[in-house]
Amino acid sequence: MSQELNPFKIAQRQFDEAAEVLGLDPATRALLREPMREFHVTFPVRMDDGTVKVFKGFRVQYNDARGPTKGGLRFHPAETIDTVRALAAWMTWKTAVVGIPLGGGKGGVICNPKELSLGELERVSRGYIRALGHYIGDEIDVPAPDVYTTPQVMAWMMDEYSVMKGYNVPGVITGKPIPLGGSAGRGDATARGGIYTVREAAKILGIDLNGATAAIQGYGNAGQFAHHLCVELLGQKVVAISDSRGGIYNPEGLDFEACVAHKKTTGSVINFPGAKNITNEELLELDVVVLYPAALENVITKENAPRIKAKISAELANGPTTPEADVILHENGVYVIPDFLCNAGGVTVSYFEQVQNAYDYYWPLVEVQAKLDEIMTNAFHAVHEAAQEYKVHNRIAAYLVSVQRVAEAAKLRGWV
Ligand code: NAD
């Protein structure tokens, strides 16, 4: 049988497995395995050459039983509604696993930001908000950055929404630049939260991370900060990194500053002096202690899972591992820190940003980081304990913790 790679079908299959273990009633199952609400929009954008191009965008508000929906926006040429649905479902489980009072949502625009000028990117960002502004808001649904969207994109979107409202609404979007109400610590929050979970996993597994090797797939927000922080906080040695054009490997270790500078000047990490070029596939199979998938979905499948040698796979990306691969990794003793736990640091600090916007009072960086550490550490141990108690692998354990919490909220509201 061919392997299912539709991310939403995968998300539903993972949910079904957890619902079965929990013995959820049919109504709760039916409610939680589908999005509550979704929007498909088409909007025109004036391009630099004077022509008008029409873009397609999505926003999925998956479930708001625990609070307003929350989740990032992707600008990607291969964006599909099913990817957005899956990511919105995972946001629902993510906010629940870390116990913040939010639901889950996600959005995207089918576009290639690498082919847009800065002005066109701004008009796409504003066009998306004009199309959807009436259906989002700080008490309804709050977007944030994701693949190929940046703090600047968030700033334009916040401004467009504020223009629609007629007053300043910083809390409509998170991941904003700090002068516009962004939170200290949001930039590296996704990677930092993941690093805290790796630290906890290593304690449980009895692994000394000092000098332990790491490979990172994807060198954007999540991947670059993971490089910096796994060295700074855990003393790891990063031997391989990659981006969409390929990867590099140096068993002696790769210097963070030099890699970032190289990517900045050449547009990619490949052809880095002193390192060997490798493929993204080779990177995943390296004999390292910690693997950080930090790019896109479905990169660890039943084909390559048997060859994964890492002791810990810390999933900063969403959906990097297929369900078939999950079983193989579990049998082979690879300790997976599942995506919606491992990368929940981003939404956690986004939530802090919303709280600070509501109070118009801003916390120092050390306070943000201490609060993030506490939340991530507690969430990690809740999932680890569920895995022990129910004798399931970590991803299903994370689902058990989250689905229970969302189901409880839906029940208390009287929905099911
Ligand atoms: P980004 O746009 O900053 O970076 C994406 C990186 O992935 C780039 O380096 C790009 O070159 C690389 N990439 C793209 N296609 C690739 C391929 N086929 N093979 C290898 N590398 C490839 O995005 P990001 O924000 O770092 O997001 C990366 C992952 O982390 C996504 O799965 C995203 O959903 C997840 N995530 C991000 C955040 C956040 O706060 N940014 C939060 C939670 C989860």
Short mmCIF file of C-alpha atoms and ligand atoms in Angstrom, two decimals, residues 74 76 87 91 94 106 114 145-149 186-187 189-191 217-224 242-246 263 267 280 293-297 299 315-320 339 343-347 350, ligand 1:
data_model
loop_
_atom_site.label_atom_id
_atom_site.label_comp_id
_atom_site.label_asym_id
_atom_site.label_seq_id
_atom_site.Cartn_x
_atom_site.Cartn_y
_atom_site.Cartn_z
CA ARG A 74 2.72 30.55 5.26
CA HIS A 76 4.54 29.11 -0.19
CA LEU A 87 -1.28 22.71 10.48
CA MET A 91 -1.97 24.21 16.37
CA LYS A 94 -0.05 22.47 20.36
CA LYS A 106 -3.48 28.39 10.36
CA LYS A 114 11.44 34.75 -3.50
CA PRO A 145 4.74 34.05 11.18
CA ASP A 146 5.51 30.68 9.63
CA VAL A 147 7.41 29.50 6.55
CA TYR A 148 8.54 32.50 4.44
CA THR A 149 6.67 35.11 6.48
CA ARG A 186 9.82 35.86 20.13
CA GLY A 187 12.56 35.62 17.49
CA ALA A 189 11.29 31.17 20.84
CA THR A 190 10.50 28.17 18.61
CA ALA A 191 14.06 26.88 18.66
CA GLN A 217 17.56 20.31 8.31
CA GLY A 218 16.25 23.75 7.29
CA TYR A 219 18.08 26.98 7.97
CA GLY A 220 15.37 29.59 8.49
CA ASN A 221 13.95 30.94 11.72
CA ALA A 222 13.69 27.57 13.48
CA GLY A 223 16.88 26.03 12.07
CA GLN A 224 19.26 28.97 12.48
CA SER A 242 20.85 22.35 5.09
CA ASP A 243 18.35 24.49 3.24
CA SER A 244 16.18 24.02 0.15
CA ARG A 245 19.29 23.92 -2.10
CA GLY A 246 21.17 21.22 -0.16
CA LYS A 263 23.93 32.04 3.69
CA GLY A 267 21.66 32.76 -0.57
CA ASN A 280 19.05 16.80 2.47
CA PRO A 293 14.20 18.49 11.30
CA ALA A 294 13.40 22.21 10.87
CA ALA A 295 12.12 22.53 7.29
CA LEU A 296 8.92 20.99 5.95
CA GLU A 297 6.58 17.98 6.19
CA VAL A 299 10.89 14.18 5.22
CA GLU A 315 10.92 18.06 15.47
CA LEU A 316 11.08 21.82 15.10
CA ALA A 317 9.26 21.49 11.77
CA ASN A 318 5.59 20.59 11.64
CA GLY A 319 4.79 17.11 10.36
CA PRO A 320 8.30 15.96 9.36
CA ASP A 339 6.41 18.53 16.48
CA ASN A 343 8.08 23.58 18.40
CA ALA A 344 5.45 24.98 20.81
CA GLY A 345 7.86 27.64 22.08
CA GLY A 346 6.86 29.91 19.19
CA VAL A 347 3.18 29.97 19.99
CA SER A 350 3.22 34.58 20.79
P1 NAD B 1 11.62 29.75 7.37
O1 NAD B 1 10.89 30.20 6.16
O2 NAD B 1 12.26 30.76 8.23
O3 NAD B 1 12.75 28.69 6.93
C1 NAD B 1 12.46 27.53 6.21
C2 NAD B 1 13.79 26.87 5.89
O4 NAD B 1 13.54 25.58 5.31
C3 NAD B 1 14.63 27.64 4.88
O5 NAD B 1 16.00 27.58 5.25
C4 NAD B 1 14.44 26.85 3.58
O6 NAD B 1 15.56 26.94 2.71
C5 NAD B 1 14.32 25.45 4.15
N1 NAD B 1 13.67 24.54 3.21
C6 NAD B 1 12.59 24.75 2.43
N2 NAD B 1 12.34 23.66 1.68
C7 NAD B 1 13.27 22.75 2.04
C8 NAD B 1 13.56 21.42 1.62
N3 NAD B 1 12.78 20.83 0.71
N4 NAD B 1 14.60 20.78 2.19
C9 NAD B 1 15.38 21.39 3.12
N5 NAD B 1 15.16 22.64 3.55
C10 NAD B 1 14.13 23.29 3.00
O7 NAD B 1 10.60 28.85 8.18
P2 NAD B 1 10.59 28.51 9.73
O8 NAD B 1 9.73 29.49 10.41
O9 NAD B 1 11.96 28.25 10.20
O10 NAD B 1 9.77 27.14 9.70
C11 NAD B 1 10.40 25.87 9.53
C12 NAD B 1 9.50 24.81 10.12
O11 NAD B 1 9.28 25.13 11.49
C13 NAD B 1 8.11 24.71 9.48
O12 NAD B 1 7.67 23.38 9.51
C14 NAD B 1 7.26 25.54 10.40
O13 NAD B 1 5.90 25.19 10.33
C15 NAD B 1 7.89 25.18 11.73
N6 NAD B 1 7.59 26.13 12.80
C16 NAD B 1 8.00 27.42 12.76
C17 NAD B 1 7.66 28.26 13.81
C18 NAD B 1 8.13 29.69 13.87
O14 NAD B 1 7.89 30.33 14.91
N7 NAD B 1 8.81 30.19 12.88
C19 NAD B 1 6.90 27.79 14.88
C20 NAD B 1 6.52 26.46 14.90
C21 NAD B 1 6.87 25.64 13.85
#
